[in-house]
Short mmCIF file of C-alpha atoms and ligand atoms in Angstrom, two decimals:
data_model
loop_
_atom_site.label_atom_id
_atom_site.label_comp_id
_atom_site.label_asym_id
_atom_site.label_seq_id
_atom_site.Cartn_x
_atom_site.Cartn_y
_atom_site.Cartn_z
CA UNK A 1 94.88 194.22 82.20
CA UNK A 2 96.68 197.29 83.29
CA UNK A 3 95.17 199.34 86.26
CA UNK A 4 94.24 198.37 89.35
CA UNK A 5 90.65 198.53 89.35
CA UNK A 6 90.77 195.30 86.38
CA UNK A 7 92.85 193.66 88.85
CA UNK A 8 89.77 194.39 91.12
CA UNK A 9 86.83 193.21 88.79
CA UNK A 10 84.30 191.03 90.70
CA UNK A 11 83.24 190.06 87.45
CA UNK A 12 86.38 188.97 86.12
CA UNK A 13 87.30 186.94 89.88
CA UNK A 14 83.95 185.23 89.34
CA UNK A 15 84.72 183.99 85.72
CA UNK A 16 88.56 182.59 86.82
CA UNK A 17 86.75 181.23 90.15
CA UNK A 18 84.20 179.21 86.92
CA UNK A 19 87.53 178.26 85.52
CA UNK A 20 88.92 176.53 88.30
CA UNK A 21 85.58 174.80 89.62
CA UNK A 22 85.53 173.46 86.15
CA UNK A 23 89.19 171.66 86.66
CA UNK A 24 89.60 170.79 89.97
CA UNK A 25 89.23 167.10 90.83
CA UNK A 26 85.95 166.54 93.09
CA UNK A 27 87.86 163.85 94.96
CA UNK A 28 91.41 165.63 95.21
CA UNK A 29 92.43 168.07 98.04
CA UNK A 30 94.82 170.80 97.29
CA UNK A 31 97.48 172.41 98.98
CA UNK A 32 98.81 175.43 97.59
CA UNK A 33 101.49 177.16 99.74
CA UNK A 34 101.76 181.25 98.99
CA UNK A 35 105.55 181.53 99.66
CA UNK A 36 105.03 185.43 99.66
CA UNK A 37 103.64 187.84 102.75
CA UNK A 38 102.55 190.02 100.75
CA UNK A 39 100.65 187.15 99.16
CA UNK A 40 98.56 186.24 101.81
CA UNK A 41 98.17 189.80 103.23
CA UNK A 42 95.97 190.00 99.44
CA UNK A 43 94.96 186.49 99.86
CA UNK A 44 92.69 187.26 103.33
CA UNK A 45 92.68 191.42 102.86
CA UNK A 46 90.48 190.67 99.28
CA UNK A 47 88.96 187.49 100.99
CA UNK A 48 90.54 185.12 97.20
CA UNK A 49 89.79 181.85 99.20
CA UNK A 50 85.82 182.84 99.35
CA UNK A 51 86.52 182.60 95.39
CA UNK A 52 87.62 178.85 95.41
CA UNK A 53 85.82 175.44 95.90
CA UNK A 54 86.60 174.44 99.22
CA UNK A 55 89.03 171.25 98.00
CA UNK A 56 91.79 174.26 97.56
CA UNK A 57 93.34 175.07 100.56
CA UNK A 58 95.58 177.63 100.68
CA UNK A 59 98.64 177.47 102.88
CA UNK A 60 101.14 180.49 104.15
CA UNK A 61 104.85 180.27 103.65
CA UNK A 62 107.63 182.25 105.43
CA UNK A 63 107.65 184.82 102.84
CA UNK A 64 107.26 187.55 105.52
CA UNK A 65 110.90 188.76 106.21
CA UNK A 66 109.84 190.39 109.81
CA UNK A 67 108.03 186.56 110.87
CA UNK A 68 111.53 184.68 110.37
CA UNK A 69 114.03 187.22 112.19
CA UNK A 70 114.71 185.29 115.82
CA UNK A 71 115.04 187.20 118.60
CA UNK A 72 118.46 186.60 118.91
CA UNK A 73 118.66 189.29 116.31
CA UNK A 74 116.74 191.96 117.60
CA UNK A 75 118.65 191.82 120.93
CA UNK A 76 122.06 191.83 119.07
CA UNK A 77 121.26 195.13 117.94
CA UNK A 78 119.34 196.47 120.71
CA UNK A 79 122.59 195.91 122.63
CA UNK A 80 124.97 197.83 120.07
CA UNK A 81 122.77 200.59 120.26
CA UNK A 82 122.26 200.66 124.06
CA UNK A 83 125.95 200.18 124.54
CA UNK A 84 127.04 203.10 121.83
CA UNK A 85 125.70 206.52 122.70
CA UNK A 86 126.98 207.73 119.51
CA UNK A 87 124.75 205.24 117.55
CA UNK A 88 121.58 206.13 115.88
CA UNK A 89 119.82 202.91 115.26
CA UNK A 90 117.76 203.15 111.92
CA UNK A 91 114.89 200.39 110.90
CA UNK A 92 112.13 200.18 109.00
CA UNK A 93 108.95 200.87 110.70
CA UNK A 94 107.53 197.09 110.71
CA UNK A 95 110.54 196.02 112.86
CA UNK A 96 110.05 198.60 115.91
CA UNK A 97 107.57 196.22 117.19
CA UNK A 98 109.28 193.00 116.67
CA UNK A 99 109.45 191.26 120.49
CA UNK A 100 113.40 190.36 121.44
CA UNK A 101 114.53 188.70 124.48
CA UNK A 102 115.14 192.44 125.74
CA UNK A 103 111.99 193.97 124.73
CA UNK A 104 111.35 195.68 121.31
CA UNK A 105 113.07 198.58 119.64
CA UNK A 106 110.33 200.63 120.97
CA UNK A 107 110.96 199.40 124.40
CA UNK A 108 114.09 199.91 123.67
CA UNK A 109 113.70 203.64 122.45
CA UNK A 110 111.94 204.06 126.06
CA UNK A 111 114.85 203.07 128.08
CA UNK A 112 116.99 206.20 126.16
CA UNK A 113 118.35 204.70 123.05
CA UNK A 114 118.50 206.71 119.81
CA UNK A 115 116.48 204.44 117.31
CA UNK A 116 115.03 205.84 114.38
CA UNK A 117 112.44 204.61 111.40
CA UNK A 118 113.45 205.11 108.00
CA UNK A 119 111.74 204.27 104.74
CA UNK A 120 114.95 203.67 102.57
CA UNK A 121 118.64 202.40 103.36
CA UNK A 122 119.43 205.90 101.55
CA UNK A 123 117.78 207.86 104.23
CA UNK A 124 119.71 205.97 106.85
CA UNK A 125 122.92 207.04 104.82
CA UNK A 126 121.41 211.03 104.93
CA UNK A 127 121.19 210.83 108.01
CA UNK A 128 124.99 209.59 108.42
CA UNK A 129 125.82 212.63 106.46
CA UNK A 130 124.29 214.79 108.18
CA UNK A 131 125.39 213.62 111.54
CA UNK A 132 129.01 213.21 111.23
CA UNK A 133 129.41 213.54 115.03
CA UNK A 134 127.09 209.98 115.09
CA UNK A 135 127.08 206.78 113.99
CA UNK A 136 124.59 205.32 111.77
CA UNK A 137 123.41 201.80 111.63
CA UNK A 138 120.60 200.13 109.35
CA UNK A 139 119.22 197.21 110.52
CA UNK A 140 119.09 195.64 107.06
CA UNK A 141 116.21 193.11 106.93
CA UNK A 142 114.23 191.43 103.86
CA UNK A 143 114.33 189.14 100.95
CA UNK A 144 115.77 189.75 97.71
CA UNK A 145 113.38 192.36 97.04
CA UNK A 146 114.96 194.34 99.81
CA UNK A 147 118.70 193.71 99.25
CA UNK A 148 119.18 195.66 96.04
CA UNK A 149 118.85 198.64 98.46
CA UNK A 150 121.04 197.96 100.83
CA UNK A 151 123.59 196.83 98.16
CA UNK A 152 123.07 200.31 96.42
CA UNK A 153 123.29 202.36 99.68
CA UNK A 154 126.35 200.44 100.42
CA UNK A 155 127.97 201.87 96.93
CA UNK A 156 127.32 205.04 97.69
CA UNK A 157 128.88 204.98 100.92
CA UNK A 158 132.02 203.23 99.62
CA UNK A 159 132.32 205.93 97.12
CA UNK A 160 131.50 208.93 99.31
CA UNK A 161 133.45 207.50 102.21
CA UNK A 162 130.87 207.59 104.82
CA UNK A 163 132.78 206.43 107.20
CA UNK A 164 130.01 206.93 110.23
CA UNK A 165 127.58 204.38 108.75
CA UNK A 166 127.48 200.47 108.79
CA UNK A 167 124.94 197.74 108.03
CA UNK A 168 123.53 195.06 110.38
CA UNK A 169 122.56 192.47 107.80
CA UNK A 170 119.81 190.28 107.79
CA UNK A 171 118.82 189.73 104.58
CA UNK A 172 117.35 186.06 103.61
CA UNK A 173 117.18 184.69 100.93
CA UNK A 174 113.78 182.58 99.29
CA UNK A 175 115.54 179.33 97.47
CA UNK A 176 116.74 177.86 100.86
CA UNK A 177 113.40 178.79 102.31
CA UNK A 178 111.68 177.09 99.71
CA UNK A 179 113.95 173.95 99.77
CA UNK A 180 113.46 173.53 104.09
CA UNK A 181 109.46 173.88 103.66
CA UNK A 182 109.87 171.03 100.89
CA UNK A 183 111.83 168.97 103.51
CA UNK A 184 109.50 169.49 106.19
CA UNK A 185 107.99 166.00 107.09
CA UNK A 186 104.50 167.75 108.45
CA UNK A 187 103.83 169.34 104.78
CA UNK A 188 102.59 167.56 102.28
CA UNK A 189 102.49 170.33 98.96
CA UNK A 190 100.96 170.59 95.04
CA UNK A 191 102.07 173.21 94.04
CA UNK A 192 103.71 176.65 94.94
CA UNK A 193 102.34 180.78 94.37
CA UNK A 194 105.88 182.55 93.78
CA UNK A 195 106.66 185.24 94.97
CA UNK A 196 106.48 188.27 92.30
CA UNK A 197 108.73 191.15 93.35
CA UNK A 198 111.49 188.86 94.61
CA UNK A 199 111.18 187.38 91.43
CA UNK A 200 111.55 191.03 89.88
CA UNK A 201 115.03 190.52 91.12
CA UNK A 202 116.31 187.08 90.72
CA UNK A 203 113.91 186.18 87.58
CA UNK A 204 112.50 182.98 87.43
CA UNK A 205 115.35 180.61 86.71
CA UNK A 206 115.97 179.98 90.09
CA UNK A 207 112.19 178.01 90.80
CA UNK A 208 113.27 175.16 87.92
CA UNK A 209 114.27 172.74 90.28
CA UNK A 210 111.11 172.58 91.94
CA UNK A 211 109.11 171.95 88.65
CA UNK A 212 111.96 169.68 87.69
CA UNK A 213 113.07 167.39 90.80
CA UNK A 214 110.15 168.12 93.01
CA UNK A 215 107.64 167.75 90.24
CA UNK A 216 105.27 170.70 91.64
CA UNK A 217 104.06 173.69 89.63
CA UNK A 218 105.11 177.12 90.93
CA UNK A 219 103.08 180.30 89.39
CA UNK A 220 105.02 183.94 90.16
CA UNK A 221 102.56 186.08 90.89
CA UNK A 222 101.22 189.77 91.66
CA UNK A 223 99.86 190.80 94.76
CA UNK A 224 96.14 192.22 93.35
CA UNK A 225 93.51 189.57 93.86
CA UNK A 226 93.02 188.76 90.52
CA UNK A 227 96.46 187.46 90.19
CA UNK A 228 96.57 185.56 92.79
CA UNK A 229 93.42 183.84 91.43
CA UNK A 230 94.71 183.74 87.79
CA UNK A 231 97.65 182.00 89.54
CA UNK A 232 95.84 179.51 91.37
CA UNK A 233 93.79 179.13 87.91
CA UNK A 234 97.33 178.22 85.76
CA UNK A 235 98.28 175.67 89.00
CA UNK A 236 94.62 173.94 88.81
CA UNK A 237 95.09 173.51 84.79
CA UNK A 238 99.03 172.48 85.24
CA UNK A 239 98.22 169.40 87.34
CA UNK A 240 95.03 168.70 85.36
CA UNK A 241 96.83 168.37 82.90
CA UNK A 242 99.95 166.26 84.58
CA UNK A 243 102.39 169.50 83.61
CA UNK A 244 104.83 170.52 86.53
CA UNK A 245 106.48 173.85 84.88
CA UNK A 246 107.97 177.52 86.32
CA UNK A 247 105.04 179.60 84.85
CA UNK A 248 104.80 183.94 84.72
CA UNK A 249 101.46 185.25 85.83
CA UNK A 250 103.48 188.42 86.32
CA UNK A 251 104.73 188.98 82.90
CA UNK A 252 103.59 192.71 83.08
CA UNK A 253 106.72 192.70 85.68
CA UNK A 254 108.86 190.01 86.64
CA UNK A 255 111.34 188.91 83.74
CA UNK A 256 112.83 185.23 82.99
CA UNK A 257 116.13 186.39 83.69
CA UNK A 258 115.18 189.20 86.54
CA UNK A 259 117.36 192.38 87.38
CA UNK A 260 120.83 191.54 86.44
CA UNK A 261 121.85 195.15 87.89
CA UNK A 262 120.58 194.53 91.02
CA UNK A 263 121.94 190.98 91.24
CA UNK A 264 125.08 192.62 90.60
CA UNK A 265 125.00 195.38 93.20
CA UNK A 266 123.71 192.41 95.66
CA UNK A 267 127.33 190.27 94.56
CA UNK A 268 128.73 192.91 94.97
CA UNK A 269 128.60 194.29 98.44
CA UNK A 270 127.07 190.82 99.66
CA UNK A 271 128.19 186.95 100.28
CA UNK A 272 126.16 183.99 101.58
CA UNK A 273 126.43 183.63 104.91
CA UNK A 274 127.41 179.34 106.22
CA UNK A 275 124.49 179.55 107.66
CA UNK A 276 121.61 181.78 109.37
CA UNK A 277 118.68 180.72 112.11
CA UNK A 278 114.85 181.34 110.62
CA UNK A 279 112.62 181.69 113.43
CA UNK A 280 110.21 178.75 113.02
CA UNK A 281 112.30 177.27 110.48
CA UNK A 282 115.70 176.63 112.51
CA UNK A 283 119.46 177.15 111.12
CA UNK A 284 119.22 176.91 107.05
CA UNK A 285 122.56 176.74 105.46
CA UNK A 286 123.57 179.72 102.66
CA UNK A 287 120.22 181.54 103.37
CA UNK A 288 120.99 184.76 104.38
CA UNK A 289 123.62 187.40 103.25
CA UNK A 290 126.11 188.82 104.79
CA UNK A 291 128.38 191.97 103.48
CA UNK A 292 130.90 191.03 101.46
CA UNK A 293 134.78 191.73 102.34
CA UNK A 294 135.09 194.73 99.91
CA UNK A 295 132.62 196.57 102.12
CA UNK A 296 133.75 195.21 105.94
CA UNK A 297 134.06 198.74 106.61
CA UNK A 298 130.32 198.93 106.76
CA UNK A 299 129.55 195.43 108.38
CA UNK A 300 128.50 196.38 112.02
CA UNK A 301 128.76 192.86 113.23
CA UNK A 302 132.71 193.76 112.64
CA UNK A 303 132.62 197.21 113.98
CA UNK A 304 130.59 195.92 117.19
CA UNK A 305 130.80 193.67 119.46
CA UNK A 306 127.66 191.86 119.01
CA UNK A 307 126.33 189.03 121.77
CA UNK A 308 124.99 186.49 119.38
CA UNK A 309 123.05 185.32 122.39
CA UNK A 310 120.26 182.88 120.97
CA UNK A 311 116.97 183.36 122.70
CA UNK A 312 114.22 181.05 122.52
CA UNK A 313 110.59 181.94 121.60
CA UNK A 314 108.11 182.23 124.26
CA UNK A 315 106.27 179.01 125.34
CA UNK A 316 102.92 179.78 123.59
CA UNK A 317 104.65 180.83 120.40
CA UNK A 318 103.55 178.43 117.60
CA UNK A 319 104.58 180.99 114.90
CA UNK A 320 107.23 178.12 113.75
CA UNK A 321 104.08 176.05 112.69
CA UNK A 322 102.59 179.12 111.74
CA UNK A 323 105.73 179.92 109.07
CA UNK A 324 105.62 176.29 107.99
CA UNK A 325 102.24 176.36 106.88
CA UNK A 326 101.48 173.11 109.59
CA UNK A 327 99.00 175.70 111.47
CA UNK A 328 96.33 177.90 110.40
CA UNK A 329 96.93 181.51 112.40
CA UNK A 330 93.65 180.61 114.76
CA UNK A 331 94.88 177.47 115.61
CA UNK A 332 97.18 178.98 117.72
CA UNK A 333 95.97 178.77 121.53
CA UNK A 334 97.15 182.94 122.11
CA UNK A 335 95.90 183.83 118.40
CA UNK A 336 93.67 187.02 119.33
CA UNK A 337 93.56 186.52 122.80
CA UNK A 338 97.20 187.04 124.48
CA UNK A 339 98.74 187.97 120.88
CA UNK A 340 97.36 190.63 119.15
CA UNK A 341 98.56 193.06 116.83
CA UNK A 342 98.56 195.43 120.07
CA UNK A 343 100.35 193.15 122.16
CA UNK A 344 102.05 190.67 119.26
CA UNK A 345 103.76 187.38 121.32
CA UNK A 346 105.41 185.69 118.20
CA UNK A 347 106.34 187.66 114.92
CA UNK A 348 103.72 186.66 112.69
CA UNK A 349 101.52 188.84 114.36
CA UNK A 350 103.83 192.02 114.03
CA UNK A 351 103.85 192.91 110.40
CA UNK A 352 100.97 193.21 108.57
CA UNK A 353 102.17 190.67 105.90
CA UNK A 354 102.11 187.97 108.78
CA UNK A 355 99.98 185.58 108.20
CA UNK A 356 98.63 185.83 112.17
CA UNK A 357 98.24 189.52 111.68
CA UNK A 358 96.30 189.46 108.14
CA UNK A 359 94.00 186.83 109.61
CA UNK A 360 93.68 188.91 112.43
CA UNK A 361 92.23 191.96 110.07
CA UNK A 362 90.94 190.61 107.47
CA UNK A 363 90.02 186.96 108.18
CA UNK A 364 86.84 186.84 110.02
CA UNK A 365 85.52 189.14 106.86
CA UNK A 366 86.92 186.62 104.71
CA UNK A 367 84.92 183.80 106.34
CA UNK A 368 81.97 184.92 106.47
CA UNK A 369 82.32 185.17 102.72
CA UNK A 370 82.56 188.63 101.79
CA UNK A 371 82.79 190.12 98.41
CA UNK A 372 85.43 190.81 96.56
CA UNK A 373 86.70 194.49 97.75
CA UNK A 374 86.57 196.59 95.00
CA UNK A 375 88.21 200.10 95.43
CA UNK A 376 86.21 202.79 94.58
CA UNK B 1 102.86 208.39 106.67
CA UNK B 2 104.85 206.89 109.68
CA UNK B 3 103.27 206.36 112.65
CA UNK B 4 105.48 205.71 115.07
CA UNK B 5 103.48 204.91 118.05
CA UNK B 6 102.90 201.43 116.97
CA UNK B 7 105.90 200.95 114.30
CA UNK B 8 102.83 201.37 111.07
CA UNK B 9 104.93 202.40 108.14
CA UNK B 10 102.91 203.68 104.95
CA UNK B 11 99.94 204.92 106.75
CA UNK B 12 97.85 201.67 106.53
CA UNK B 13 98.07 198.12 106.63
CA UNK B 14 101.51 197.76 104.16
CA UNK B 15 104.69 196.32 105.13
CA UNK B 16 107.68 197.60 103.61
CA UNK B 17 110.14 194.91 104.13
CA UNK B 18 107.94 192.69 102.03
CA UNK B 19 107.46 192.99 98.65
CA UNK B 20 104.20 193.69 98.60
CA UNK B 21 105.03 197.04 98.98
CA UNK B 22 106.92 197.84 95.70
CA UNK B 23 104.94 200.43 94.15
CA UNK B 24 104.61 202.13 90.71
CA UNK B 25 106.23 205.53 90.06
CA UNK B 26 105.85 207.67 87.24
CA UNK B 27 109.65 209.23 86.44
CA UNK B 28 108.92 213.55 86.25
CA UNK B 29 111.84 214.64 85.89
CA UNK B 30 116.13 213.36 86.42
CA UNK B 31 118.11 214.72 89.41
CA UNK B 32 121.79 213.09 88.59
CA UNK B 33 121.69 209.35 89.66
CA UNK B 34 118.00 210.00 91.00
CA UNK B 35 115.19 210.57 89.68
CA UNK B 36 111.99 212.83 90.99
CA UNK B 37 108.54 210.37 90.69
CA UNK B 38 104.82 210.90 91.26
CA UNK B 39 102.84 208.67 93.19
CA UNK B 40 99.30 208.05 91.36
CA UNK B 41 98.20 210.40 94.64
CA UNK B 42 100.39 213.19 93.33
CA UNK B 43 102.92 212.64 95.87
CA UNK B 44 106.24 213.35 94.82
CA UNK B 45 109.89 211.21 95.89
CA UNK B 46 113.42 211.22 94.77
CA UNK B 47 114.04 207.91 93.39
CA UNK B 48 117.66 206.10 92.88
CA UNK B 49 117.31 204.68 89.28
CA UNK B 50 121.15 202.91 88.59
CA UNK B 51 119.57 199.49 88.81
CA UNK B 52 117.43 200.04 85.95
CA UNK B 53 119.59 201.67 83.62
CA UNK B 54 118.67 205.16 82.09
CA UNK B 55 114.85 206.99 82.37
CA UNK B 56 113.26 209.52 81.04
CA UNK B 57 110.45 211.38 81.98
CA UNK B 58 107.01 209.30 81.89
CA UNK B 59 108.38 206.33 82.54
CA UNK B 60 106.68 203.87 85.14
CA UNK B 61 108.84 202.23 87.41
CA UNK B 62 108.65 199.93 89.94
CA UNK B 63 109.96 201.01 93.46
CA UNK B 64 111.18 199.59 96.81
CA UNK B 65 112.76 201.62 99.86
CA UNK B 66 113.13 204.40 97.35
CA UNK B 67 115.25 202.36 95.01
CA UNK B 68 113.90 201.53 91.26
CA UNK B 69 113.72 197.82 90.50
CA UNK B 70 112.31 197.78 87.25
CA UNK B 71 111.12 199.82 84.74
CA UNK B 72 107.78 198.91 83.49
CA UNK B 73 106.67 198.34 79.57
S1 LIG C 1 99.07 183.97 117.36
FE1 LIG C 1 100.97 184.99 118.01
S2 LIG C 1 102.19 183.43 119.02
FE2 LIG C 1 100.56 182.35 117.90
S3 LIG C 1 101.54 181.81 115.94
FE3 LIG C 1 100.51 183.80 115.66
S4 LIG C 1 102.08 185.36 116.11
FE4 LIG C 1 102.85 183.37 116.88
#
């Protein structure tokens, strides 16, 4: 399968949903946790459960980079930019809506502050070129997927001495993610759907443990439906068949060893961090990155004073249950009622990779069993 | 493709922090350490390509925040 549309076929979804009816255990339930967004933004956008006997349930993770940033973090850099009217505060679009303790970037924007979306790290850096009167800071925010272009922007600056231009880094990282769901006492799990394009990067090396000391499958995936549902297919046979193995269902991608480049760029210009809070999720030690001496030039949280003020989440937020796969997205007493994707109250509802957000437009479809979308 | 009203990046329902977002590029022609790739809508980007070593025009790569991650077979 190559294009899109075969990752689209109705009839093909129907013949892997056959396969798995025809292994599943009648008197097992299964929990399959999507560690990926972008998994479960395909998983309710192309309505995959509808395609699988009700004893597979299929949980979100906290695979959506905007859903675990606490607003500690947004208000950190809200203040840098209030408090520097020289700074041009550049984000990708997903975070201007992001609720801190002060308001959102967009609120923020309101009040007079210079904050900008970009698509790339790179434009971020044009920008600092361009503006050497300013001072240019990228709220740096994502998974390994992410991080190779930061780490790249952050070579070119080094070696065109952009010397208006720093980094406010957030990046996570998905092994120490993984490893707190696992020791979650409210989550009981059979196997995991890895994620595919962070696995572009690191490969799939890094999932062995979980085959090999947690004894659970894990199946890297692509985000069309049918590879979700091939994936879900290759967990159902592994545990018929008693096998707990690191498996590829991304092979037209994703390679054993990943992007050694990019890992390199990422050592590079980027350390572990002792430790870093997850909204939902609480402190996790060595899960997040932050730059690396050789580029403390760039680091804004060196350049800046930054508050570090931790902020708790509102009241009704259950978004920590939400990220731990404990709640469904409508379980939530403000799910579609005081949050909304117009008036989001915890993160998940922000991006459209969060689980509250992709149940929000696409799960009622999805329940009242729609067909497989096919795109014209 | 930014809508900035409500913070929407890539027109629809896409977020580009998240992976799911990586899309395929088809390498037209090299600018220095960039490349200049067609979308499958016939939208054109410059594309850094150092982390996947060198390309040549008609390759397929696989692209995030306007940075190649992969080139694909
Ligand atoms: S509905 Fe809103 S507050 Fe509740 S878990 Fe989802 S995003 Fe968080």
């Amino acid at each position: 399968m190559r294009f899109v549309d075969e990752y689209r076929d109705p009839e093909l979804a129907r013949s892997l949903a056959r396969r798995v009816a025809e292994r599943v255990d009648p008197q097992r339930h299964y929990k399959l946790m999507e560690v990926c967004g972008g998994h479960t933004h395909a998983i309710y956008r192309y309505g995959v459960q509808d395609y699988l006997p009700e004893s597979i349930e299929l949980v979100h993770g906290p695979g959506c980079p905007v859903c675990v940033i606490p607003m500690g973090r947004i208000d950190d850099a809200t203040v840098i930019a209030e408090d520097h009217p020289e700074m041009i505060l550049t984000c990708f679009g997903d975070l201007m809506r992001v609720p801190g303790g002060r308001g959102s970037f967009l609120d923020a924007r309101a009040r007079g502050a210079d904050i900008r979306v970009v698509y790339s790290p790179l434009d971020a850096l044009r920008l600092a070129v361009e503006h050497p009167e300013r001072h240019v800071m990228f709220y740096a925010i994502g998974f390994e997927t992410t991080a190779p272009s930061t780490a790249l922007t952050l070579q070119r600056a080094k070696a065109e001495r952009v010397n208006n231009f720093s980094v406010f880094c957030n990046h996570v990282t998905i092994i120490p993610a993984i490893k707190a769901i696992l020791d979650s006492p409210d989550l009981r799990l059979d196997a995991f759907i890895g994620p595919g394009h962070v696995s572009t990067v690191i490969g799939n090396r890094p999932y062995e443990w979980i085959a090999r000391n947690e004894g659970l499958p894990i199946v890297v995936a692509g985000f069309e439906p049918l590879d979700v549902l091939e994936a879900v297919a290759m967990i159902v046979d592994q545990l018929a068949d008693g096998r707990a193995e690191v498996e590829n269902q991304y092979a037209r991608v994703v390679r054993d060893e990943g992007n050694p480049v990019a890992l390199r760029a990422i050592a590079d210009t980027m350390t572990l961090r002792p430790w870093f809070e997850w909204r939902g999720l609480g402190s996790i030690n060595h899960s997040a990155l932050q730059l690396s001496e050789r580029y403390a030039e760039f680091d804004a949280e060196l350049r800046f004073d930054v508050p570090g003020v931790r902020v708790a989440d509102p009241k009704a937020c259950q978004c920590g249950e939400v990220l731990k796969g404990v709640l469904k997205p409508w379980e939530c007493k403000v799910f579609g009622t005081a949050c909304t994707p117009e008036t989001p109250i915890g993160t998940c509802m922000v991006s459209s990779e969060g689980a509250c957000a992709a149940y929000y437009n696409f799960g009622k479809a999805a329940r009242q069993r729609v067909e497989l979308k096919v795109k014209a | 493709m930014t809508d900035e009203r409500d913070g929407l990046q890539h027109g629809a329902d896409t977020c580009i922090t998240c992976g799911d977002v990586a899309v395929t590029l088809t390498v037209v022609s090299l600018d220095g350490v960039d490349a200049v790739c067609r979308a499958d809508d016939g939208g054109t980007e410059v594309i850094a390509v150092e982390l996947v070593g060198p390309v040549a025009p008609g390759d397929r790569l696989l692209v995030h925040a306007k940075v190649a991650l992969e080139k694909l077979a």
